[in-house]
Coordinates of C-alpha atoms and ligand atoms in Angstrom, one line a residue:
X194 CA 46.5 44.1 1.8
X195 CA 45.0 44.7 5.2
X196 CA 41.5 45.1 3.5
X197 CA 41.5 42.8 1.0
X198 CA 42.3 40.0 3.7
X199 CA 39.7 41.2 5.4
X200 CA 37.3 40.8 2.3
X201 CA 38.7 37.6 1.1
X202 CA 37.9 36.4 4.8
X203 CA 34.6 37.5 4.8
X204 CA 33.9 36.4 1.7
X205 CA 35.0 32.8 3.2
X206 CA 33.0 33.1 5.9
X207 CA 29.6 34.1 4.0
X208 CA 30.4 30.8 1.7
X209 CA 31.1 28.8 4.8
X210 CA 28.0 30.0 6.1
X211 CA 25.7 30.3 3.3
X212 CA 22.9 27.5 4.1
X213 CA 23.2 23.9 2.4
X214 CA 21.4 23.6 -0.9
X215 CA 18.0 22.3 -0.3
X216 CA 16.3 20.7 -3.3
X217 CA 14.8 23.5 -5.4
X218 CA 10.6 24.3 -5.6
X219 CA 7.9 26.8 -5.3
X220 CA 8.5 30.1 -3.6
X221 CA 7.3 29.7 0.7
X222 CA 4.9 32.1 1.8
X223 CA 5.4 32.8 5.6
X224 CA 3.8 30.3 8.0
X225 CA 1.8 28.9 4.8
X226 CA 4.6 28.0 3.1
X227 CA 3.7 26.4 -0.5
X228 CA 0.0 25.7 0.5
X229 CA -1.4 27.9 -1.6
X230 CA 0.7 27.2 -4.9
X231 CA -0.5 23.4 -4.0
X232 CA -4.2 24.4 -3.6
X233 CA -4.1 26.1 -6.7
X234 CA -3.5 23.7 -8.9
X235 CA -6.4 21.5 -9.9
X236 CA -6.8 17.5 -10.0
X237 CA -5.3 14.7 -7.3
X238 CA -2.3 15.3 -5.3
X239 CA -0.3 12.8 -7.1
X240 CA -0.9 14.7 -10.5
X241 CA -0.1 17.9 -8.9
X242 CA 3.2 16.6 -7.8
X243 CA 4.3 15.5 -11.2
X244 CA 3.4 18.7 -12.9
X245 CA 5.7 20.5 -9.9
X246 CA 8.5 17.9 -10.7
X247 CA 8.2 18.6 -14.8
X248 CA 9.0 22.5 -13.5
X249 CA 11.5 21.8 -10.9
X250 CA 13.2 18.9 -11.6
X251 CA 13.2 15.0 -9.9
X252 CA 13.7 16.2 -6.6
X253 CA 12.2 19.3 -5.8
X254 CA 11.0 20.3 -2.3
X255 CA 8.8 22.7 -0.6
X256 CA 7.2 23.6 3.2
X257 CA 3.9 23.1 4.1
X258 CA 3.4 25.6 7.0
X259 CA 6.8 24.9 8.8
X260 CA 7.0 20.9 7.9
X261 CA 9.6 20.7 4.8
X262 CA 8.2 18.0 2.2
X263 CA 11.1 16.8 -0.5
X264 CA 9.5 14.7 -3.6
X265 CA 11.4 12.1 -5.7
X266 CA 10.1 11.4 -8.8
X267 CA 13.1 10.1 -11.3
X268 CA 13.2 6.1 -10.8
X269 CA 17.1 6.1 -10.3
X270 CA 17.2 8.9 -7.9
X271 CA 13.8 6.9 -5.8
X272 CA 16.5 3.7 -6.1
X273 CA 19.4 5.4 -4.8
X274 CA 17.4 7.1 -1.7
X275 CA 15.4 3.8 -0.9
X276 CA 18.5 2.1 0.0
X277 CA 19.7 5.3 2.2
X278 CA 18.6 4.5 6.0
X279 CA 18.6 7.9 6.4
X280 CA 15.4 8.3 4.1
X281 CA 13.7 5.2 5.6
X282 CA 12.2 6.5 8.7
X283 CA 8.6 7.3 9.0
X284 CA 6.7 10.6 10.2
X285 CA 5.2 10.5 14.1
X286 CA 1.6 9.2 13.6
X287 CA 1.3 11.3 16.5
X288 CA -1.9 11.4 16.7
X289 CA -2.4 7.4 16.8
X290 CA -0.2 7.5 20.0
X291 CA -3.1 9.6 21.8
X292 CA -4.7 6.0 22.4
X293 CA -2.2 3.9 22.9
X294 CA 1.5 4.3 22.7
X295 CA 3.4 1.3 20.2
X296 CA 4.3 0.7 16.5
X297 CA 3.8 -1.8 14.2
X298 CA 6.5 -2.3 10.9
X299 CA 5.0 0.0 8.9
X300 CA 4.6 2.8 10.9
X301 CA 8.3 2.5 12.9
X302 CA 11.5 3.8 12.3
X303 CA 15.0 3.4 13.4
X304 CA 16.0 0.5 16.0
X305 CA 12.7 -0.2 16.8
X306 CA 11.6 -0.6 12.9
X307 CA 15.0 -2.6 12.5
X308 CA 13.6 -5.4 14.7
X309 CA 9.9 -5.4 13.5
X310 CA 11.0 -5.8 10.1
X311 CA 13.0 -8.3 10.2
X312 CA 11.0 -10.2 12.6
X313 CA 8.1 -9.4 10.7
X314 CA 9.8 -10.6 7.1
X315 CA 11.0 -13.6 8.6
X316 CA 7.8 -15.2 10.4
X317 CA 5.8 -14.5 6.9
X318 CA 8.5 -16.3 5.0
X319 CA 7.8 -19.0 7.6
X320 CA 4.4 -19.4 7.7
X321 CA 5.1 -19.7 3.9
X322 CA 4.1 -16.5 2.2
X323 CA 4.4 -17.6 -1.7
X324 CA 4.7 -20.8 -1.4
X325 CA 2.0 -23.6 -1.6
X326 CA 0.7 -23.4 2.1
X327 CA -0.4 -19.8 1.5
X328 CA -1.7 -20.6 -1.6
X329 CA -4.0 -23.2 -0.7
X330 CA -5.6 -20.8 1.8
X331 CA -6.0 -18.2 -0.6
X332 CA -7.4 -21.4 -3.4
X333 CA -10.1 -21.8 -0.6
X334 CA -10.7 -18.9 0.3
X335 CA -11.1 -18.1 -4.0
X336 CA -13.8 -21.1 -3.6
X337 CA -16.3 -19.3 -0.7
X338 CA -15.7 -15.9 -2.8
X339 CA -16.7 -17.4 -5.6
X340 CA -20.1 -19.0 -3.7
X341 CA -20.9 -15.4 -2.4
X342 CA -20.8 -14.1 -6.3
X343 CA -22.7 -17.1 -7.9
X344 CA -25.4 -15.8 -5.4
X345 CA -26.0 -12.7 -7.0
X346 CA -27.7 -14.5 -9.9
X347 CA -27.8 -12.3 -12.5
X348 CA -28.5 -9.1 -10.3
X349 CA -26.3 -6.5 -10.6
X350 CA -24.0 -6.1 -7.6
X351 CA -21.0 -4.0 -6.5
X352 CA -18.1 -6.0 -6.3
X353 CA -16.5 -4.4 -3.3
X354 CA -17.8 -6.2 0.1
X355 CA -17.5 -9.8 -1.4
X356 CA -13.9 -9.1 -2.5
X357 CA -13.3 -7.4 0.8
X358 CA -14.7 -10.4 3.2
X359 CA -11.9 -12.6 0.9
X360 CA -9.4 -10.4 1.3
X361 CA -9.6 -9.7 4.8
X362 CA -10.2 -13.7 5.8
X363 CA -6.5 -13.9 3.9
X364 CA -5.5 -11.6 6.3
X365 CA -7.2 -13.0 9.5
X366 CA -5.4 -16.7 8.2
X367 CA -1.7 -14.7 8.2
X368 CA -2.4 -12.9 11.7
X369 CA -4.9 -15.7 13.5
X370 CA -4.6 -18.9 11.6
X371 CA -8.1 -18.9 10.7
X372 CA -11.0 -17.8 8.8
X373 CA -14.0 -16.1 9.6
X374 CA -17.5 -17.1 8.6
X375 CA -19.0 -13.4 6.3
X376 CA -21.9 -13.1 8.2
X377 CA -19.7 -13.4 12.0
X378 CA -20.4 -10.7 14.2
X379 CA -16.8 -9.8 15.2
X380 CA -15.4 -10.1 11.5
X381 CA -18.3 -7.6 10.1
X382 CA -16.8 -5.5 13.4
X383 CA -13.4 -5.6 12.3
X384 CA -13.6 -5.0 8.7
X385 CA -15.8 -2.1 9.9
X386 CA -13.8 -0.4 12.2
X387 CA -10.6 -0.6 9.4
X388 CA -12.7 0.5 7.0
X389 CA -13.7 3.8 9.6
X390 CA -9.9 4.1 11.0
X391 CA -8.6 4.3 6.7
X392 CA -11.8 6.8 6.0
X393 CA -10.6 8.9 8.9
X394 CA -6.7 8.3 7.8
X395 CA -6.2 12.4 6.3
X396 CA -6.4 13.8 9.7
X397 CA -3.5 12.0 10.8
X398 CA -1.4 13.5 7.8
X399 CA -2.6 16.8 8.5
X400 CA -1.2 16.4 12.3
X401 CA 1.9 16.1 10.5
X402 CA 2.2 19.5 8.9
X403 CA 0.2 21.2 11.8
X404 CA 1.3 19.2 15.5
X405 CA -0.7 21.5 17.1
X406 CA -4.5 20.1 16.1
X407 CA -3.9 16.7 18.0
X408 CA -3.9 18.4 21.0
X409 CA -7.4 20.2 20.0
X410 CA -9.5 16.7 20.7
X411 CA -12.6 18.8 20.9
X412 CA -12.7 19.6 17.3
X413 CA -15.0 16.5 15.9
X414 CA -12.6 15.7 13.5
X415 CA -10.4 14.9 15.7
X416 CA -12.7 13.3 18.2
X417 CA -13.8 10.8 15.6
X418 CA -10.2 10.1 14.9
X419 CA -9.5 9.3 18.3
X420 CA -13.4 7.6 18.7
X421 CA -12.6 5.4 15.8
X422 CA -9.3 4.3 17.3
X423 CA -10.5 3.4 20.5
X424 CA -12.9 1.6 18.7
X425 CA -10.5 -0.2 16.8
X426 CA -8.3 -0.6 19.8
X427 CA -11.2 -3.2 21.7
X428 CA -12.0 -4.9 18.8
X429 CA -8.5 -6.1 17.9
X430 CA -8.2 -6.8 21.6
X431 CA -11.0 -9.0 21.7
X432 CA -10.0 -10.6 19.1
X433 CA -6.5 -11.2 20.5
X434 CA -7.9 -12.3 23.5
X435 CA -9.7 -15.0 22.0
X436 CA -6.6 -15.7 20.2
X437 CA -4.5 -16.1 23.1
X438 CA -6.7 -19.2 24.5
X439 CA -5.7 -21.8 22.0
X440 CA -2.1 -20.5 22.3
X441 CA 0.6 -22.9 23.4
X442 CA 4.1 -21.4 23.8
X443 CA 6.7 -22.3 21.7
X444 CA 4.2 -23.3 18.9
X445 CA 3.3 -21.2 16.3
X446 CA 0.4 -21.4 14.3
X447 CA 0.4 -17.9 13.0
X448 CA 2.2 -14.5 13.1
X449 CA 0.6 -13.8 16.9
X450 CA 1.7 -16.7 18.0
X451 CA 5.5 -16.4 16.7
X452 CA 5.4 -12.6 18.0
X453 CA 4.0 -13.7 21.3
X454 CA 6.5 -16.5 21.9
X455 CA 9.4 -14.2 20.7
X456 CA 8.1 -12.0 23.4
X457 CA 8.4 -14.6 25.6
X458 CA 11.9 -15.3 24.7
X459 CA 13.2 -11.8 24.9
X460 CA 11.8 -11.8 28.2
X461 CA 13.8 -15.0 29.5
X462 CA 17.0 -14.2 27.9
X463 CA 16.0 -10.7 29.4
X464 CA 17.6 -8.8 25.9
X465 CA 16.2 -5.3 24.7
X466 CA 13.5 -5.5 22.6
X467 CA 10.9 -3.8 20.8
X468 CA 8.3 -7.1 20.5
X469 CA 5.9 -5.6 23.0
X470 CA 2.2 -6.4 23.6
X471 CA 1.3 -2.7 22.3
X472 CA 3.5 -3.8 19.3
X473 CA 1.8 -6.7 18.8
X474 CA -1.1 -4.8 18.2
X475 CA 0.2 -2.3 16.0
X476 CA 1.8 -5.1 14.6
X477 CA -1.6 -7.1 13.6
X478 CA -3.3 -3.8 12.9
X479 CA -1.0 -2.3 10.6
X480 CA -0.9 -6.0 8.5
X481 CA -4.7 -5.5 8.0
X482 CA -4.4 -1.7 7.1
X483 CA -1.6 -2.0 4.9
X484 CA -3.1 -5.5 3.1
X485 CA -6.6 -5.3 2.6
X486 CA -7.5 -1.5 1.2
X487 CA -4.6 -2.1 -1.4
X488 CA -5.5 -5.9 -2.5
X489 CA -9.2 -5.0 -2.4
X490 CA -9.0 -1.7 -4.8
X491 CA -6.5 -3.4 -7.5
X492 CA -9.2 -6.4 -7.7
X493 CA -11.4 -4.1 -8.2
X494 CA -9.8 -2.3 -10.8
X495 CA -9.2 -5.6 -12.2
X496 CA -13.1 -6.3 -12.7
X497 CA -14.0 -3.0 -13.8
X498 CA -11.3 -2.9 -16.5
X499 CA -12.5 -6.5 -17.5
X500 CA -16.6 -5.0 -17.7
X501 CA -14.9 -1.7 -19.6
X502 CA -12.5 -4.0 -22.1
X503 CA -14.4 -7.4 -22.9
X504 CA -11.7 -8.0 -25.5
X505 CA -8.8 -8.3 -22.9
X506 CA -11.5 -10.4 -20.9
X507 CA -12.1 -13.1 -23.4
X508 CA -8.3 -13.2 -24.0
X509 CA -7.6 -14.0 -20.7
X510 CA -10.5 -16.4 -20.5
X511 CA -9.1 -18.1 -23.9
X512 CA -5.6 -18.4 -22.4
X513 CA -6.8 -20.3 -19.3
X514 CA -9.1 -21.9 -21.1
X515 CA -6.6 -23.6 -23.2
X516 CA -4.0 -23.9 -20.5
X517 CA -5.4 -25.1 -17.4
X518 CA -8.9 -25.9 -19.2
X519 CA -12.2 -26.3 -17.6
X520 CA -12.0 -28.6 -15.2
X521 CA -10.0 -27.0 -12.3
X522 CA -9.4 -24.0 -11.3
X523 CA -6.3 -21.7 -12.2
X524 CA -2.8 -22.3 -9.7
X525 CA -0.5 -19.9 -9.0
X526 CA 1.7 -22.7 -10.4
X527 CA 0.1 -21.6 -13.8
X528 CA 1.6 -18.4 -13.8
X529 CA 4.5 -19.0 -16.3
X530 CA 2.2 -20.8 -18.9
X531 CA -0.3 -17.5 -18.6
X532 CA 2.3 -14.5 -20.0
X533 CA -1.3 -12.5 -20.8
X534 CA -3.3 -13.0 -17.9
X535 CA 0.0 -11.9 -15.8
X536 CA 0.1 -8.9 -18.5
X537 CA -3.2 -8.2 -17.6
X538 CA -2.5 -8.0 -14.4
X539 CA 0.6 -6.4 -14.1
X540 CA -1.2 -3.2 -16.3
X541 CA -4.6 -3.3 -13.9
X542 CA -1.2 -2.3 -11.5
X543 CA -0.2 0.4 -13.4
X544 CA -3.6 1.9 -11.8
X545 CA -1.4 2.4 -8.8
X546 CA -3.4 2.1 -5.4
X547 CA -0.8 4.2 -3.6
X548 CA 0.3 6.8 -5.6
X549 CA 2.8 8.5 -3.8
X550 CA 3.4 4.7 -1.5
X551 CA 3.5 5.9 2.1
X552 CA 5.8 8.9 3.5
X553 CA 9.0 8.6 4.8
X554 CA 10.7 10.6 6.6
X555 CA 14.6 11.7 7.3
X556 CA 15.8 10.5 10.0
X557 CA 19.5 12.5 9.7
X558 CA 20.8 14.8 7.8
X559 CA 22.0 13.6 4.4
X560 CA 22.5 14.5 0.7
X561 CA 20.7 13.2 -2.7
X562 CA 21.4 14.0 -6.3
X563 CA 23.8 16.8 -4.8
X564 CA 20.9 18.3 -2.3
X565 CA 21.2 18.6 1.4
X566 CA 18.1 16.6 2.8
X567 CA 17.7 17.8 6.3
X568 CA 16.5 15.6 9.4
X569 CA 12.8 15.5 9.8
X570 CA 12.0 16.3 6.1
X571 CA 9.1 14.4 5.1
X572 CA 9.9 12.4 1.8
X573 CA 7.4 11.6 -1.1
X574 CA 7.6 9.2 -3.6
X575 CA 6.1 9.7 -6.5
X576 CA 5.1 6.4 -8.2
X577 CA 2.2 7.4 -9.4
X578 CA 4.9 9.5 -12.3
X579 CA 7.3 6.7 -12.6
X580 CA 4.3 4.1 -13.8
X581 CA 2.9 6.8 -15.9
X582 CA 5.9 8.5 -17.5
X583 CA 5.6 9.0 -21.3
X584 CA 9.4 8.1 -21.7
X585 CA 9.3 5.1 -20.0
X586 CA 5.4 4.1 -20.9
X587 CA 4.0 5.0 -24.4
X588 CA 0.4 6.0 -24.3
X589 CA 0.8 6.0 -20.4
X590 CA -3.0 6.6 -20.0
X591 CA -4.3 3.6 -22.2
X592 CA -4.9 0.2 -20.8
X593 CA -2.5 -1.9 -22.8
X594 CA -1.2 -5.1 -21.3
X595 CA 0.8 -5.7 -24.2
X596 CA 3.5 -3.3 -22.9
X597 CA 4.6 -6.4 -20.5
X598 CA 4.8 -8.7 -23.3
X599 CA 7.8 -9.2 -26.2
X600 CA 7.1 -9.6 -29.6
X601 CA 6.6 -13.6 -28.8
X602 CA 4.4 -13.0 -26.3
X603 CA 6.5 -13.6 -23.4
X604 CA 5.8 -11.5 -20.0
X605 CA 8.6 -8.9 -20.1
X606 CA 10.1 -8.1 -16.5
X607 CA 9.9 -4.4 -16.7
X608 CA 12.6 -2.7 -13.8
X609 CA 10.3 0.9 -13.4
X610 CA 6.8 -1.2 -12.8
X611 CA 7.4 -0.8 -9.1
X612 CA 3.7 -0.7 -7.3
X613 CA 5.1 -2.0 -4.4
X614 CA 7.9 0.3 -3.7
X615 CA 11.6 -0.3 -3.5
X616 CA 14.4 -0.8 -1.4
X617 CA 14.6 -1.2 2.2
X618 CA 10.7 -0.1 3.0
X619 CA 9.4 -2.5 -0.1
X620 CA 6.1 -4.1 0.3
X621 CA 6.4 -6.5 3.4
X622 CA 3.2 -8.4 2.0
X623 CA 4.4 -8.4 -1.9
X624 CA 4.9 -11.8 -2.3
X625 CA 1.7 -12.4 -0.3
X626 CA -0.7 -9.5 -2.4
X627 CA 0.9 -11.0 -6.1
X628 CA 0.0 -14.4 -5.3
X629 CA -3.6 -13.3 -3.8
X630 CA -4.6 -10.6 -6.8
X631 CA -3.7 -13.8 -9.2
X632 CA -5.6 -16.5 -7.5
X633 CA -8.5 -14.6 -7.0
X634 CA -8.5 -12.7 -10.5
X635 CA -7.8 -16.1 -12.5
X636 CA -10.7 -17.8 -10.0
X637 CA -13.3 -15.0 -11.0
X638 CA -12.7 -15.2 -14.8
X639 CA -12.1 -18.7 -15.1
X640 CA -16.1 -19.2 -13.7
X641 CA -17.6 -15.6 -14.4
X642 CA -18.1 -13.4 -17.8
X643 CA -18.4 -10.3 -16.0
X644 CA -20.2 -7.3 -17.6
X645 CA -21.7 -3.9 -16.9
X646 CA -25.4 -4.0 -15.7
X647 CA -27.9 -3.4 -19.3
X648 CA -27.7 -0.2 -20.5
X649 CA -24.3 1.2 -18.6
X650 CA -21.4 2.1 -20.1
X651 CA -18.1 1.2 -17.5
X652 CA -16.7 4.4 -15.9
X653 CA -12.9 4.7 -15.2
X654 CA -13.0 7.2 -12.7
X655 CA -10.9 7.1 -9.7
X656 CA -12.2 8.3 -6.1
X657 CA -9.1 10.0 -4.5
X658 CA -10.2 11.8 -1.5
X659 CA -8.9 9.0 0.3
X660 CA -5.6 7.6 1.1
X661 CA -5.8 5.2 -1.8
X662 CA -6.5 5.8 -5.7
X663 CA -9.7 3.6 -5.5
X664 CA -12.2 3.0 -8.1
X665 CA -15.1 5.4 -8.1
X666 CA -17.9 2.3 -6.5
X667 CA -19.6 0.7 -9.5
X668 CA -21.8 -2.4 -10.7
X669 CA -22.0 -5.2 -12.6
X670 CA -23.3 -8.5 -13.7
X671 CA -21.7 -11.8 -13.0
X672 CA -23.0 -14.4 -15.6
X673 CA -21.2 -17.8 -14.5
X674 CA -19.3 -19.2 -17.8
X675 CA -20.6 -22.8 -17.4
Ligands
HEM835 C1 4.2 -1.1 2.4 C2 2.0 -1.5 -1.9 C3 -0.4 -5.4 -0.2 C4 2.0 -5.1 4.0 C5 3.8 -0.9 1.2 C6 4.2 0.3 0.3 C7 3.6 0.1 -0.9 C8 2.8 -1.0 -0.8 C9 3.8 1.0 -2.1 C10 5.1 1.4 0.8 C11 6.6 1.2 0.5 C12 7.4 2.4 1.1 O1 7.1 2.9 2.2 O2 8.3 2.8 0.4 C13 1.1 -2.5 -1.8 C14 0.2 -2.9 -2.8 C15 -0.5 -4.0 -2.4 C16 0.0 -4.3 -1.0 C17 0.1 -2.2 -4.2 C18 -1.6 -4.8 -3.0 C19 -1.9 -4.8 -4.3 C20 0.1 -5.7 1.0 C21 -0.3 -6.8 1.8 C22 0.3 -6.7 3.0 C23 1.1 -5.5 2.9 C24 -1.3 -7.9 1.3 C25 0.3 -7.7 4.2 C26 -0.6 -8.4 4.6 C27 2.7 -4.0 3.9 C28 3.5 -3.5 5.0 C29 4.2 -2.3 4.6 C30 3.8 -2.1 3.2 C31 3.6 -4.1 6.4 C32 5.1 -1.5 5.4 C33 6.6 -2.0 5.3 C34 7.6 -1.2 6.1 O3 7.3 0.0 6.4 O4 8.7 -1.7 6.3 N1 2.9 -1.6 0.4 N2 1.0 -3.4 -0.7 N3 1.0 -4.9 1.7 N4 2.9 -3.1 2.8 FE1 2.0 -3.3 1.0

């Protein structure tokens, strides 16, 4: 009996021992881990993902050198883990901190994140994000876009910059309470130096996997990170600068005004606080990162699907036409009386700009769909598979806005379209990017027939080497409708 205690206890123990069960995945190769399963398989990240998850299951995981990267990619298992706090944390962005130390919302976690968010949520609901003082900014800003694309004539033009300017001014109106004029010196500045600091944005992701390079600031990818930054760095403080002289405390005209004067509070009532002037800038930097690339690559989807399907185009044109007419332009107030056009756009979305939305990361240990997620495991969430998943989306790869109508026509709310993510890290500026991708869209088509330049034949290709799942740059022809 002596012995067979003896194996029954060490039997206990080795079960008792026996590490947690991390998500299942590819096999680790030492120091490598997965990297060269993942490099072998061909096409964009996002796709690779999904054909791991079809061989492992909705939540599979694997390392990447010693960094352990769990993927979600089953809608109700993303649901249930979007609500954990323990999955809403963010990785380091170490290598942004070599500048200047701070965070902004999107790139906090924890306490500090906590505060900026709601903060952050509450002062755009203020300064009346989807409702009609937003929209009339956007409505006039819809007006000067369409001036800049009336003077193309009927020259072929890529679409990009003038949606871009529009975009951005959106932006500049949240975060400065005002507009810029296109051709202003320090607005061509900014839009170039976020336009460098996203180019530049893989590096940063790397750091995650391998710490180790951000201290190597001789190698030139690196220097150009941290060049760009610093760049990016005097701009925005220029810019707040100029800001700060029409500033009166206790007013607040825009969201650097209502972060300043909550800075100013915290610092009378002398409570903690994460409302710092580093965080400001993050704060105002990350609301242009996060807001323009996104709103300006699903317009631009939008156009080039409208130059590659002139059918859906002159459907959409008819439905305006009959509803709001010809006489003013489209109001987000239109929206309900428009099921097609919101059809429309709701499968341009389906093109998801951020296929895998942005990482999280665990912030402690915790368990999902029966797997132990460890602290400091980098999370994935594969959108990109839940808006194109064959059971959920017949014909996933064709361009059919009928899928968000009902047999009457009416716009069907559909609970897996989720292109802004879910849960507690959901799209601060959703309510901000639907009303704006409407306005604008509707604007375009309601004065422009647009079409590919003589000759071409629209291209759907995607350009992925970035972090967004842009349209590969194109032309076309904007002949106005009256
Ligand atoms: C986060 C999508 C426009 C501000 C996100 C996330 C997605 C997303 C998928 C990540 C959610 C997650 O981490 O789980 C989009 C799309 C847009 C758009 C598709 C346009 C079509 C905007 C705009 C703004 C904005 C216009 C503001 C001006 C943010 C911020 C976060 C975020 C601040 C981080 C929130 C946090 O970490 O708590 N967005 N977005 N976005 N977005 Fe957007």
């Amino acid at each position: 009996t002596g012995i067979l205690g003896l194996l029954i206890f060490t039997v206990l123990v080795w079960f008792l021992r026996r590490p947690k069960k991390l998500p299942p995945g590819p096999w680790s190769w030492p120091l490598l881990g997965a990297l060269p399963q993942l490099a072998m398989i061909e096409g964009p990240a996002y796709k690779t993902l999904t054909k791991m998850g079809q061989r492992f299951g909705p939540v599979f995981s694997f390392n990447i050198f010693n960094q352990l990267v769990v993927v979600l990619q089953d809608y109700d298992v993303i649901k249930t883990a979007l609500d954990q706090n323990a999955l809403s944390g963010r990785p380091s962005f170490e290598i942004s901190q070599l500048t200047m130390p701070g965070k902004g919302v999107l790139s906090a976690s924890g306490e500090p994140w906590l505060e900026l968010r709601k903060f952050s949520s509450t002062v755009l609901r203020k300064l009346g994000m989807g409702k009609s003082t937003f929209e009339q900014q956007i409505a006039t800003e819809a007006t000067y876009l369409l001036e800049e694309v009336r003077k193309q004539g009927d020259e072929s033009f890529d679409p990009r910059n003038v949606i871009e300017n529009a975009v951005a001014n959106v932006i500049c109106y949240l975060v400065f309470g005002n507009r810029f004029e296109y051709t202003d010196e320090r607005f061509r500045r900014l839009i170039d130096a976020i336009n460098k600091s996203l180019e530049n944005g893989g590096v940063a992701g790397v750091v995650e996997f391998l710490p180790i390079i951000s201290k190597l600031t001789f190698l030139p990818v690196v220097k150009r990170h941290i060049d760009n930054n610093l760049a990016f760095q005097r701009m925005m403080g220029d810019l707040l600068r100029d800001h700060e002289e029409g500033y009166q405390r206790g007013i607040s005209r825009d969201f650097t005004d209502a972060f300043r004067n909550a800075m100013a509070e915290k610092e009378h009532t002398g409570e903690q606080t994460y409302l710092t002037p580093n965080n400001l800038f993050y704060s105002v930097s990350e609301l242009f990162g996060a807001g323009m690339e996104t709103t300006t690559s699903t317009l631009r989807w939008a156009l080039l699907y409208m130059i590659a399907y002139p059918e859906t185009q002159t459907r959409v044109q008819q439905e305006m036409d009959r509803v709001v007419g010809r006489n003013r332009l489209p109001r987000y107030t239109d929206r309900p009386s428009l099921p097609y056009t919101q059809a429309v756009l709701c499968e341009v979305q389906r093109e998801l700009i951020v296929p895998y939305a942005l990482p999280h990361k665990c912030t402690e240990d915790t368990t999902l769909s029966g797997y132990h997620i460890p602290e400091g495991a980098i999370i994935l969430i594969n959108l990109w598979h839940i808006l194109h998943d064959a059971d959920e989306w017949e014909d996933p790869m064709q361009f059919r806005p009928e899928r968000f109508l009902d047999s009457e026509g009416r716009l069907l709310r559909r609970e897996k379209f989720i292109p802004f993510g879910l849960g507690r890290r959901v799209c601060l500026g959703k309510h901000l990017a639907k009303m704006e991708l409407f306005i604008v869209f509707t604007s375009l088509l309601h004065q422009f027939t647009f079409k590919p330049p003589e000759g071409v034949v629209a291209s759907l290709d995607a350009n992925d080497g970035g972090i967004t799942h842009a349209p590969v740059a194109y032309t076309l022809i904007a002949a106005p409708r009256d």
